[in-house]
Short mmCIF file of C-alpha atoms in Angstrom, two decimals:
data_model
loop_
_atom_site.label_atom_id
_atom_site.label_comp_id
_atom_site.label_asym_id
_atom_site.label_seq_id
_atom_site.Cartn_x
_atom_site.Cartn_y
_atom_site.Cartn_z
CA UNK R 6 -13.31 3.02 9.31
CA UNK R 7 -9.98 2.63 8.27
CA UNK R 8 -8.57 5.58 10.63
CA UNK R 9 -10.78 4.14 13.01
CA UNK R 10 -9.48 1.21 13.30
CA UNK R 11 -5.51 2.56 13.38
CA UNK R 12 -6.07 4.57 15.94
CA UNK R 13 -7.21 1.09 18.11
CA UNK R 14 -4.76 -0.68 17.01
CA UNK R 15 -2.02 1.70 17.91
CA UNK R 16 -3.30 1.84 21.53
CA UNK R 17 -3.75 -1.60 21.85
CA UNK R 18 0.11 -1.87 20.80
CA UNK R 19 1.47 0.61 23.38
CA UNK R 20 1.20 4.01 21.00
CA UNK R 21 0.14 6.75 23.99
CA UNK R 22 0.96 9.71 21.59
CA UNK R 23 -1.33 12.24 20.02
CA UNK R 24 -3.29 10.92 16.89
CA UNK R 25 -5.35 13.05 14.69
CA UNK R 26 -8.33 11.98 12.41
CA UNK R 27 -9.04 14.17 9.31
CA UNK R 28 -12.27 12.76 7.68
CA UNK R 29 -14.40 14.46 5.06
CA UNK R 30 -17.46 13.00 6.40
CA UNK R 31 -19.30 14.97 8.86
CA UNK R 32 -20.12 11.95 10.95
CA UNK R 33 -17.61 9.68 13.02
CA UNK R 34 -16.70 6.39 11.20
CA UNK R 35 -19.74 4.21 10.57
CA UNK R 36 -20.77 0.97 8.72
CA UNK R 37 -21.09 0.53 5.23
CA UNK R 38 -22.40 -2.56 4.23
CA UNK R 39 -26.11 -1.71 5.76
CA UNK R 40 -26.34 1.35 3.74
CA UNK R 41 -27.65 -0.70 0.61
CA UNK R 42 -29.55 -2.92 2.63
CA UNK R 43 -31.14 -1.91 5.99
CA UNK R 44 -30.83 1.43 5.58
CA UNK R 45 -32.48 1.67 2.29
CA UNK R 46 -35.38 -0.79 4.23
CA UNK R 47 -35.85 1.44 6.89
CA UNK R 48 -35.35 4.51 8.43
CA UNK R 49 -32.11 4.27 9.72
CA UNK R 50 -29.61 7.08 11.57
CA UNK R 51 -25.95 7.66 11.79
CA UNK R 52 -26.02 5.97 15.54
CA UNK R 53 -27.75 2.45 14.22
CA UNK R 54 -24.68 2.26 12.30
CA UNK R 55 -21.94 4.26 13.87
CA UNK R 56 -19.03 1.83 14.97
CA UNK R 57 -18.89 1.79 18.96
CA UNK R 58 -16.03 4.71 20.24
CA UNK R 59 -13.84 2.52 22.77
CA UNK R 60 -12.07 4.04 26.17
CA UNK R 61 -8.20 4.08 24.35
CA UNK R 62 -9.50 6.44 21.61
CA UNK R 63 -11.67 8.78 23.29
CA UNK R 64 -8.92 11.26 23.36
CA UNK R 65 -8.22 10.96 19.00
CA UNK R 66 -8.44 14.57 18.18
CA UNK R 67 -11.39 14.07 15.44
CA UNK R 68 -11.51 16.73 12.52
CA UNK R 69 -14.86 15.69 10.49
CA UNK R 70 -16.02 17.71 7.76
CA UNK R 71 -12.68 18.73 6.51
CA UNK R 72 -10.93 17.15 4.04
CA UNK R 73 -7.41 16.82 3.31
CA UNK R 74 -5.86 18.82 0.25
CA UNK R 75 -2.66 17.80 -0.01
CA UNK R 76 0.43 16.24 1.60
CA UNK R 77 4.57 17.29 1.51
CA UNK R 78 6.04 14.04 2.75
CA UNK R 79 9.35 16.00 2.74
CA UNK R 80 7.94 18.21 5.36
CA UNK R 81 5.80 15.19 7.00
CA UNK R 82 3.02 17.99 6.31
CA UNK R 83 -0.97 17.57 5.46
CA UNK R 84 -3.24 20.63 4.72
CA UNK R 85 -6.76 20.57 4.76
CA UNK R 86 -9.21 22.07 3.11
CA UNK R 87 -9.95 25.18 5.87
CA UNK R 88 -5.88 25.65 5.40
CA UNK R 89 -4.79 24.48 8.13
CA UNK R 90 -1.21 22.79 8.08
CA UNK R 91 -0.94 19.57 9.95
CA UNK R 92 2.62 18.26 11.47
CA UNK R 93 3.40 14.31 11.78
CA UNK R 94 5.57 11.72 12.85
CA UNK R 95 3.50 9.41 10.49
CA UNK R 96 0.52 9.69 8.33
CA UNK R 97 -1.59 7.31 7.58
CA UNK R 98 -3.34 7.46 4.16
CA UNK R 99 -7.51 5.77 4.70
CA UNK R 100 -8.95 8.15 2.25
CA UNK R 101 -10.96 5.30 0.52
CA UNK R 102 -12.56 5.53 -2.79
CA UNK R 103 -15.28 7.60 -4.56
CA UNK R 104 -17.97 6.07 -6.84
CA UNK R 105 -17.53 6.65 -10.35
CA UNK R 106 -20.31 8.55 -12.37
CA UNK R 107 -20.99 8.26 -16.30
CA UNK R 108 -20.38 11.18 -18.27
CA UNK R 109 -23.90 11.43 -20.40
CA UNK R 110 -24.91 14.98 -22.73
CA UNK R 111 -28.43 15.71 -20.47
CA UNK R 112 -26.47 14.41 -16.84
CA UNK R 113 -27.05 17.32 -14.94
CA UNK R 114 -30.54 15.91 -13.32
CA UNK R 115 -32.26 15.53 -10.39
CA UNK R 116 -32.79 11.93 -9.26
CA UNK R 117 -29.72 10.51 -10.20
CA UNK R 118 -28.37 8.81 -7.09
CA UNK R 119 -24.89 6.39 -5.64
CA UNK R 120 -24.63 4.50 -2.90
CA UNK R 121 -21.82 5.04 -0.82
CA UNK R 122 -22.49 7.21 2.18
CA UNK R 123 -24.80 7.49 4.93
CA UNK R 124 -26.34 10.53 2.98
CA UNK R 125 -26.13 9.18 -0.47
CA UNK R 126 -28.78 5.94 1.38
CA UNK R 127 -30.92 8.00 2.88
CA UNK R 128 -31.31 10.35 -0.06
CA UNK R 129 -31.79 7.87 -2.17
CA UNK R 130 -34.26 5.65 0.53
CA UNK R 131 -36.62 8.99 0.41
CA UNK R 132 -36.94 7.59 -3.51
CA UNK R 133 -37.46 4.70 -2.98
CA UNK R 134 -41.18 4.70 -3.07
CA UNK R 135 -43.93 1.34 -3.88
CA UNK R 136 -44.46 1.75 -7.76
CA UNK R 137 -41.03 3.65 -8.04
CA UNK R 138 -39.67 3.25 -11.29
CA UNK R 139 -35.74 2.48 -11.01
CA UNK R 140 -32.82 1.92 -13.37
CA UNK R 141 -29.84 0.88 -12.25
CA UNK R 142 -26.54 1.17 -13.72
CA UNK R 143 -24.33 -1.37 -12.58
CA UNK R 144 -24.58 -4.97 -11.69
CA UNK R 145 -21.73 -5.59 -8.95
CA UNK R 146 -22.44 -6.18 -5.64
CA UNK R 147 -24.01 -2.76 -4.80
CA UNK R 148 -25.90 -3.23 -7.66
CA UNK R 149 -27.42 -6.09 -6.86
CA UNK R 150 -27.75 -5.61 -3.26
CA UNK R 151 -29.95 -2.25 -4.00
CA UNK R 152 -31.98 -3.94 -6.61
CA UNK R 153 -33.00 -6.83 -4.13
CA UNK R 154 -33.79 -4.07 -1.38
CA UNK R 155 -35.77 -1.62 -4.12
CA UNK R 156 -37.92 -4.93 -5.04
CA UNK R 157 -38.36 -5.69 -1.32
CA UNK R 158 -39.68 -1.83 -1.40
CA UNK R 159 -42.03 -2.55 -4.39
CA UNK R 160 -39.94 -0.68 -6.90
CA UNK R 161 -40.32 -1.31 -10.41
CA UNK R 162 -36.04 -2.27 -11.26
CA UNK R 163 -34.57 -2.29 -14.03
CA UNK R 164 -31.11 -3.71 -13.97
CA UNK R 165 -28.56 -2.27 -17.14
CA UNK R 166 -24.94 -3.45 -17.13
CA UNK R 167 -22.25 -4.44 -19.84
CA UNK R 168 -21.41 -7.72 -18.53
CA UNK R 169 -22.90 -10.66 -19.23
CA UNK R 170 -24.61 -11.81 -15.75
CA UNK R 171 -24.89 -10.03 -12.99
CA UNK R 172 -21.89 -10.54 -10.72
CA UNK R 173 -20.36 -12.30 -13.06
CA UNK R 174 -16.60 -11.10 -12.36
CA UNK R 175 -15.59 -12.52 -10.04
CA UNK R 176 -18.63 -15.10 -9.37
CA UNK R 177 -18.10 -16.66 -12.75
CA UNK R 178 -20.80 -17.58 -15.23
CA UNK R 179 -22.66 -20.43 -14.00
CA UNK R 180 -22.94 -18.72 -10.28
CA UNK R 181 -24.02 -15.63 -12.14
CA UNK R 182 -26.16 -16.79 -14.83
CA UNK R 183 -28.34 -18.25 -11.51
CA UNK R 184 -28.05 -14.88 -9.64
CA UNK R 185 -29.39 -13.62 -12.53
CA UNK R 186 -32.61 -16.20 -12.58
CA UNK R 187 -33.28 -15.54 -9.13
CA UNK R 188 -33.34 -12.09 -9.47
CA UNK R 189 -35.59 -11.89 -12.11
CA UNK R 190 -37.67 -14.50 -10.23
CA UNK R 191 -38.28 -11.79 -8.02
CA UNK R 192 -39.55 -9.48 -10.76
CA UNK R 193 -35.99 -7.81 -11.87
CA UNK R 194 -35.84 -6.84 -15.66
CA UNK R 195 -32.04 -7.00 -16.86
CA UNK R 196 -30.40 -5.00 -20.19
CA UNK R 197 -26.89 -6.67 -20.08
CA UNK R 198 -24.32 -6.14 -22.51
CA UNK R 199 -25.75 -2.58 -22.50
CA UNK R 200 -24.81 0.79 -21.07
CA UNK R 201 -25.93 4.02 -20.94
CA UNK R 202 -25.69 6.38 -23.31
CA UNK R 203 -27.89 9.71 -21.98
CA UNK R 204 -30.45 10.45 -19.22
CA UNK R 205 -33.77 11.93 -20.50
CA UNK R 206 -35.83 14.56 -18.58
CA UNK R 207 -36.04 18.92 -17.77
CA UNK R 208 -34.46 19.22 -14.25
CA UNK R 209 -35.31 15.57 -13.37
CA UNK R 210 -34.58 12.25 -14.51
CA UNK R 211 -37.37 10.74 -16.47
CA UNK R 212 -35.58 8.29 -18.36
CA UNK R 213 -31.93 6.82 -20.14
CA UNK R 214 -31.75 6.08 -23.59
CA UNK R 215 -29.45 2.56 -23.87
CA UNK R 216 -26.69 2.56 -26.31
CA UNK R 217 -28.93 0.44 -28.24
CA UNK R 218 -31.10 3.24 -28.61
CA UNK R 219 -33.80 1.57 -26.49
CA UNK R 220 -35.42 4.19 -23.82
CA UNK R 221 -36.37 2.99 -20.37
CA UNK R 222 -38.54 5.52 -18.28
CA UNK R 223 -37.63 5.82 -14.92
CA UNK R 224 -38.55 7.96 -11.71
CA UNK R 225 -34.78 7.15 -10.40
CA UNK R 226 -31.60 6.55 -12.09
CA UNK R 227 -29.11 4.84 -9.59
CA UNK R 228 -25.05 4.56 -10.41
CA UNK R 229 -23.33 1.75 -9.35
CA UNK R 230 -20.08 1.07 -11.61
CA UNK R 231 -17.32 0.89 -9.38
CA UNK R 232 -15.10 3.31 -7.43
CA UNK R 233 -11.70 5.51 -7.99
CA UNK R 234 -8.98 5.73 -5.00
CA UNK R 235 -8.74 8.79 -3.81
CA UNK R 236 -5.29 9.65 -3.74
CA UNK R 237 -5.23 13.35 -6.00
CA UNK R 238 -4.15 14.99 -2.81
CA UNK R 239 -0.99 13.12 -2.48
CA UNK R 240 0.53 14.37 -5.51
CA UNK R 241 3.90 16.00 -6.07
CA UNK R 242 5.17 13.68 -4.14
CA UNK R 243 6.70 11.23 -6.28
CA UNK R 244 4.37 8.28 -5.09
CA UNK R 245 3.17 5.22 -6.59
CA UNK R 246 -1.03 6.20 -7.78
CA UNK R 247 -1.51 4.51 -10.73
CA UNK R 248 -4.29 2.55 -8.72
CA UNK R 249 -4.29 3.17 -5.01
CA UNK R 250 -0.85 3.36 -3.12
CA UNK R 251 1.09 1.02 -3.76
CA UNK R 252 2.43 -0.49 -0.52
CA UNK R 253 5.21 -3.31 0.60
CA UNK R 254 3.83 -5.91 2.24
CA UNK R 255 3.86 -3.45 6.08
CA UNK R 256 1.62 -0.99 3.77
CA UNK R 257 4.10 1.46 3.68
CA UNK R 258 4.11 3.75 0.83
CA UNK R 259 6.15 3.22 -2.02
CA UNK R 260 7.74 5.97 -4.60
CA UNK R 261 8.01 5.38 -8.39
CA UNK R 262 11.66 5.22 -8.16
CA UNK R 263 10.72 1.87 -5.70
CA UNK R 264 12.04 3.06 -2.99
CA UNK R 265 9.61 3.09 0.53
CA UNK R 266 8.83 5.75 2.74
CA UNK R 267 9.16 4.33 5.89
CA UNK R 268 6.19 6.86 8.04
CA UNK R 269 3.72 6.69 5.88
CA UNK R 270 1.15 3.79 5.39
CA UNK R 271 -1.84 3.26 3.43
CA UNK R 272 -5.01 0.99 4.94
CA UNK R 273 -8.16 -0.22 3.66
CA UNK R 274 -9.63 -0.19 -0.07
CA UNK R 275 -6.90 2.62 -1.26
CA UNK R 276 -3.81 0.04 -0.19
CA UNK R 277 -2.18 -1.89 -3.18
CA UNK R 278 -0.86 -4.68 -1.49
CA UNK R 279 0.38 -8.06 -2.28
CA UNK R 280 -0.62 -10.95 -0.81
CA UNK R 281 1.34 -13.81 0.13
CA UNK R 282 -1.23 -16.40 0.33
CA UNK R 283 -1.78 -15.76 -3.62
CA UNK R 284 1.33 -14.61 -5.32
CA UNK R 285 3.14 -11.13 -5.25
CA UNK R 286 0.94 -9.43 -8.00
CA UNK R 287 0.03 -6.28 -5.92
CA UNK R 288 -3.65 -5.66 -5.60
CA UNK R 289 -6.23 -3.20 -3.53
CA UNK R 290 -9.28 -5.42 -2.12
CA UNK R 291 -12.71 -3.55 -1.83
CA UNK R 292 -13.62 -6.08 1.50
CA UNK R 293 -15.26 -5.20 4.02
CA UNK R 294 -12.42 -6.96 6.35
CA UNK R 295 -9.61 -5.06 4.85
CA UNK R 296 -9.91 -1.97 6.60
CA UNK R 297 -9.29 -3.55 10.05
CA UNK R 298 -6.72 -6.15 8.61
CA UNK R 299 -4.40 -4.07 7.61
CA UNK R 300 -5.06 -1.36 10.24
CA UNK R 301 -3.67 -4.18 12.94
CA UNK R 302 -0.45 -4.45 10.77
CA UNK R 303 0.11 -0.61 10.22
CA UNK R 304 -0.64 -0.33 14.35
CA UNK R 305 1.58 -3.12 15.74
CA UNK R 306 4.50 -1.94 13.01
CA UNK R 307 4.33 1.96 13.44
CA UNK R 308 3.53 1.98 17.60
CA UNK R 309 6.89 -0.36 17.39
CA UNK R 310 9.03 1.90 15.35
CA UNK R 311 7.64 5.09 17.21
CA UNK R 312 8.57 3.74 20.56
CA UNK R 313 12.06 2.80 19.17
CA UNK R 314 11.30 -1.02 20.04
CA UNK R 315 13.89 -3.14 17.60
CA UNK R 316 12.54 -6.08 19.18
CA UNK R 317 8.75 -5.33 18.94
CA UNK R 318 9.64 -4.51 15.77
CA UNK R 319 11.32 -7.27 14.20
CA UNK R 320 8.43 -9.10 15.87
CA UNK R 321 5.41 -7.28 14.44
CA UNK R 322 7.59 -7.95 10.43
CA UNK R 323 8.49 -11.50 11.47
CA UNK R 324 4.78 -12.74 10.46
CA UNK R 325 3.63 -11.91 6.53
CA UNK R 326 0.92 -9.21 5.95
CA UNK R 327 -1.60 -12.01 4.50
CA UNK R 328 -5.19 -11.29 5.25
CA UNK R 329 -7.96 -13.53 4.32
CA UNK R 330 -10.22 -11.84 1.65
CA UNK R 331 -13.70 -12.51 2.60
CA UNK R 332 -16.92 -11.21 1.60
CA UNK R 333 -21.13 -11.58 1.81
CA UNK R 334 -24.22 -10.20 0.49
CA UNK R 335 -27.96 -10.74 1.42
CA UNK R 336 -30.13 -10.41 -1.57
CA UNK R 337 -33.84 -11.68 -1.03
CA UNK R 338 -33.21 -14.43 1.03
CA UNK R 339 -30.47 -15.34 -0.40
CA UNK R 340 -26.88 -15.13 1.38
CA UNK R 341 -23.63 -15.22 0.03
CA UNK R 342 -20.46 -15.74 1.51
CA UNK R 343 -17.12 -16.57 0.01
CA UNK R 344 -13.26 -16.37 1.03
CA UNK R 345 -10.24 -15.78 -1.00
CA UNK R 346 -9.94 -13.86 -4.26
CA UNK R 347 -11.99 -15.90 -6.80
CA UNK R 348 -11.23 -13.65 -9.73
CA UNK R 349 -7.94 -15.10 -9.66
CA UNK R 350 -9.17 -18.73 -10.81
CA UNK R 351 -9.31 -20.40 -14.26
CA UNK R 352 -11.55 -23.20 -13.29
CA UNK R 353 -14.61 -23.29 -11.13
CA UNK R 354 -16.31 -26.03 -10.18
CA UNK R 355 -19.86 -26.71 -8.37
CA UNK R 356 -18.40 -28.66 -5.03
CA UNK R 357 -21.68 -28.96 -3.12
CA UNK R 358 -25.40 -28.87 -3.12
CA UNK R 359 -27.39 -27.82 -6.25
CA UNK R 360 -27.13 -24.61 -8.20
CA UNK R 361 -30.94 -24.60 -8.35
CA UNK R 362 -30.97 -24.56 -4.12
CA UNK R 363 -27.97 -24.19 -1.82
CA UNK R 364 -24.79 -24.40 -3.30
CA UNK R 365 -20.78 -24.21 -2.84
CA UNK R 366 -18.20 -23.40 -5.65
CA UNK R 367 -14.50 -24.26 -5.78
CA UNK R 368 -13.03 -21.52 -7.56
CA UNK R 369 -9.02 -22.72 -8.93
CA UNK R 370 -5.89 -21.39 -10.41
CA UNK R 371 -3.56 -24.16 -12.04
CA UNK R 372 -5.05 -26.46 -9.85
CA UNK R 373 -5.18 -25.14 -6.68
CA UNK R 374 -8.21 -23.32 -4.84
CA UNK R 375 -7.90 -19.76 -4.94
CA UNK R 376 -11.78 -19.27 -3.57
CA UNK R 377 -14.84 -20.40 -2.88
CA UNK R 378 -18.42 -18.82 -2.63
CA UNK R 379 -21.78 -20.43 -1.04
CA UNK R 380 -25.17 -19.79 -1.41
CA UNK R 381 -26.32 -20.44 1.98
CA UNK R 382 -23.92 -23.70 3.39
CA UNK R 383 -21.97 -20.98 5.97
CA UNK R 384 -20.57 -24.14 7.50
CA UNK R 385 -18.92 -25.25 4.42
CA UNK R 386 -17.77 -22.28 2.79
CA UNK R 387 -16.48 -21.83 6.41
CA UNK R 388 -14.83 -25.40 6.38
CA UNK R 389 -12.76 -24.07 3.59
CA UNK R 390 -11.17 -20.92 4.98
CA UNK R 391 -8.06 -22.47 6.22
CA UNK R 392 -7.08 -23.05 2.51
CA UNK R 393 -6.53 -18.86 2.66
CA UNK R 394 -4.52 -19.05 5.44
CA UNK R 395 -0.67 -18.34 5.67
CA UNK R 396 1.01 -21.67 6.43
CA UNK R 397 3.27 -20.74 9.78
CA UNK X 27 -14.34 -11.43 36.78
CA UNK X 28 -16.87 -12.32 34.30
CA UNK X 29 -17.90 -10.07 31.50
CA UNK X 30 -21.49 -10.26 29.82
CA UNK X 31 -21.54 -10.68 25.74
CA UNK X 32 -24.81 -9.53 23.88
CA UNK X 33 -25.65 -10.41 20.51
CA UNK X 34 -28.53 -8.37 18.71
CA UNK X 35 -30.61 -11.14 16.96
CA UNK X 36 -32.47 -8.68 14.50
CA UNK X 37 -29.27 -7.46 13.46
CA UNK X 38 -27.15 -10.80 13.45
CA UNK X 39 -26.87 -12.02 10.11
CA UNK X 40 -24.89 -15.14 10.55
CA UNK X 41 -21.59 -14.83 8.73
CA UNK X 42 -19.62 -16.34 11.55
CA UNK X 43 -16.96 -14.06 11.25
CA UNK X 44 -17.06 -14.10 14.87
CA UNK X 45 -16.64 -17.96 15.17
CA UNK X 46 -12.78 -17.62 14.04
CA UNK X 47 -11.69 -15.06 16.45
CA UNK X 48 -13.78 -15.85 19.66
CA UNK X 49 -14.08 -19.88 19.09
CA UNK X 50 -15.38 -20.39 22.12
CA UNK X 51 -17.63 -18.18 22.58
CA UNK X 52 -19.68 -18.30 19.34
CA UNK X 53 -20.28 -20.97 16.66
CA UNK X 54 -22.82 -21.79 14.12
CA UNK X 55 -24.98 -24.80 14.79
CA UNK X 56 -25.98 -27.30 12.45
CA UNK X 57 -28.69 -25.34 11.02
CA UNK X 58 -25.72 -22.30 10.01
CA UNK X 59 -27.38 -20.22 13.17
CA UNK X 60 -25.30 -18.39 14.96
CA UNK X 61 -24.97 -19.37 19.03
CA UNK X 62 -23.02 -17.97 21.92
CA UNK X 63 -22.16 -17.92 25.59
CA UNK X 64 -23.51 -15.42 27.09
CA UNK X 65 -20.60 -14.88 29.78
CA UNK X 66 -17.33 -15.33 29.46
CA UNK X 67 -14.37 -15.17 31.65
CA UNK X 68 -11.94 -11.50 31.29
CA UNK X 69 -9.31 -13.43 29.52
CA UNK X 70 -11.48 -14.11 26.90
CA UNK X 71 -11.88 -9.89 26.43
CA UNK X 72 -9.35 -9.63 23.70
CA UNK X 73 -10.59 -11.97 21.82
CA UNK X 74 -14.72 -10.81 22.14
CA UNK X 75 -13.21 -7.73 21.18
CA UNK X 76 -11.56 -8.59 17.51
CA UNK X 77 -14.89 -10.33 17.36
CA UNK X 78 -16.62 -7.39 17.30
CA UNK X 79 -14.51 -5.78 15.51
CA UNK X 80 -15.00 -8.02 12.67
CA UNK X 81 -18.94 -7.98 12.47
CA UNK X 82 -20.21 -7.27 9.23
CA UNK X 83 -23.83 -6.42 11.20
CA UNK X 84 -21.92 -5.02 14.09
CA UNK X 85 -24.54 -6.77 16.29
CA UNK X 86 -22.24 -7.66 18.96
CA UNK X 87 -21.24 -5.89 22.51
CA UNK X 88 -19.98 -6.32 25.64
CA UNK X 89 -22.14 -5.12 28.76
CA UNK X 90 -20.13 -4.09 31.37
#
């Protein structure tokens, strides 16, 4: 999405050159956030959720199913995995993240399943059968999101996590602790403060034993704890990868020693970034919006400095990189929509309607909003997304 | 010219992301549902366009 995305935005700025997509997927770029929703629902296929190919880009030289092994900035080089070298003027680093598995003794099973491509939802949705018996590892978003749409399914769900309520970083306790009651309104059995400590079953997943020593049979054992940046094949070349790449605010790469190299950029969830609306704490935001955000930047900056426009240039850095973090989810009939980074706040306060029903939180750091999340209310979490923005 | 806007209702969640980058083409009423014009003039293209860019649902197109 994130490649996607640059290539547009480079167009759209002027940028007539060559531009060359290397994507390990074999599909072109699609949507995400349906894949633990709808797609699990239904039956769904890589064009009911591929992102629409526009007339500037039809002539991005697409390499799918080949992934990129490494990188020599000093020879502005990328290989892929079929060996062939790749030349640029600037790369662009979307490589995204990877969900994280659990290590476990008896791991090698069948039926152990992640979310995060269009393959990993439909493998899974074949699974996902009425009187299923699922465990889930995990209760973030994805988490969540899958054991709303499993219920909907008529899937037994079990929900196992070490936090305390579901959601509850960055929601916050009270917004959790209710997540938690509606979900198990809906039939959801929860083991929090618990984790996983092996899978039982001969060639398939039967079961996991909690660390507690409890054992929980299940048909399917789904992973959802998170994601690693993908960033391995950049190595060797002195880069900041202790959590993404780091980036200056025009998500340009920057090296341990500090200093930035000035043709290559990182977008989406891999980008470390700091955001001037918050503070300069550099962070990488798994939103949905970041991808094209930052995209815009990196394509109004680069197609400037390729074209050798100063004053394009000086133009595209005169505004900050500040992009307004927003996210949703649709569990049951619930729907959730916030803006901002709410993990950031030390107070949070109920600002409308009633936990029990629709509701609105004010999430605060020293005073001053940082976030805020609805349950249902669109209009007024909406009403609020001007606090996120830049002040010109 | 005019150019036609189409918004798949079985798809169409209604986040409103749309609402900030095309504000006069969609908006949510009072009951948070999502509402649009269903033509717009070209020099509203741009801005249709970051709309649907920014779609969670990707329910929105342009008909040509």
């Amino acid at each position: 999405m994130g490649g996607l995305r640059v290539a547009e935005a480079l167009r759209r700025f002027g940028y007539a050159g060559p531009v060359t997509a290397i994507g390990d997927e074999p599909h072109a770029p699609y949507n995400r956030p349906p894949l633990s929703k709808e797609v699990l629902a239904t039956e769904v296929s890589h064009e009911a959720v591929a992102f629409p190919q526009r007339p500037a880009t039809e002539d991005v030289n697409w390499v799918l199913g080949t992934r990129a092994v490494s990188a020599n900035l000093a020879n502005s080089t990328v290989t892929d995995d079929t060996g062939l070298v790749h030349e640029y003027s600037a790369m662009i680093i979307a490589t995204g993240l990877r969900p994280k598995r659990i290590q476990v003794p008896n791991g090698d099973l069948q039926g152990r399943h992640v979310v995060r491509t269009l393959e990993d939802a439909i493998a899974l949705r074949a699974e996902l059968i009425e009187g299923a018996r699922i465990v889930i590892l995990g209760a973030g978003f994805i988490g969540c999101e899958v054991a709303a749409t499993a219920r909907k399914l008529g899937c037994a769900v079990t929900v196992v996590a070490p936090g305390v309520h579901p959601i509850v970083r960055p929601l916050g306790t009270d917004l959790a602790k209710e997540l938690q009651r509606r979900h198990e309104e809906q039939g959801v059995a929860f083991r929090m403060k618990s984790s996983v400590a092996d899978l039982v079953g001969v060639e398939r997943v039967t079961g996991v034993t909690l660390d507690s020593g409890e054992q929980l049979d299940c048909d399917v054992f789904i992973e959802a704890i998170g994601s690693d940046p993908n960033v391995e094949w950049l190595d060797g070349n002195d880069l900041e990868l202790s959590n993404g790449v780091l980036t200056n605010n025009d998500l340009q790469a920057i090296r341990v020693d500090g200093t930035v190299v000035e043709n290559v950029f990182a977008v989406g969830d891999v980008a470390r970034f700091a955001n001037p609306v918050f503070d300069g704490e550099p962070r990488r935001v798994e939103h949905w919006n970041i991808p094209t955000d930052s995209a815009k930047r990196v394509g109004q900056v680069l197609a400037a400095s390729l074209a050798g426009d100063a004053v394009a240039l000086a133009a595209a850095k005169n505004k900050p990189f500040a992009p307004i973090p927003s996210f949703w989810s649709d569990q049951y009939d619930m729907h959730l929509l916030a803006y901002g980074l709410l993990g950031l706040a030390d107070e949070i306060r109920l600002i409308e309607g009633q936990i029990l029903g629709d509701c609105v939180f004010g999430y605060y750091r020293r005073g001053q909003m940082v976030g805020v999340c609805g349950i249902g209310l669109r209009s007024v979490v909406q009403s609020f997304r001007k606090e996120f923005q830049l002040e010109a | 010219m005019t150019i036609k806007i189409d918004v798949d209702m079985t798809k169409c969640q209604h986040y409103g992301q749309c609402v900030f980058e095309a504000p006069d083409i969609f908006r949510l009423n009072s009951d948070d549902k999502l509402e649009y014009t269903a033509e717009a003039d070209d020099s509203e293209r741009a801005n249709i366009e970051a709309a649907i860019d920014v779609c969670p649902m990707q329910a929105i197109r342009i008909v040509e």
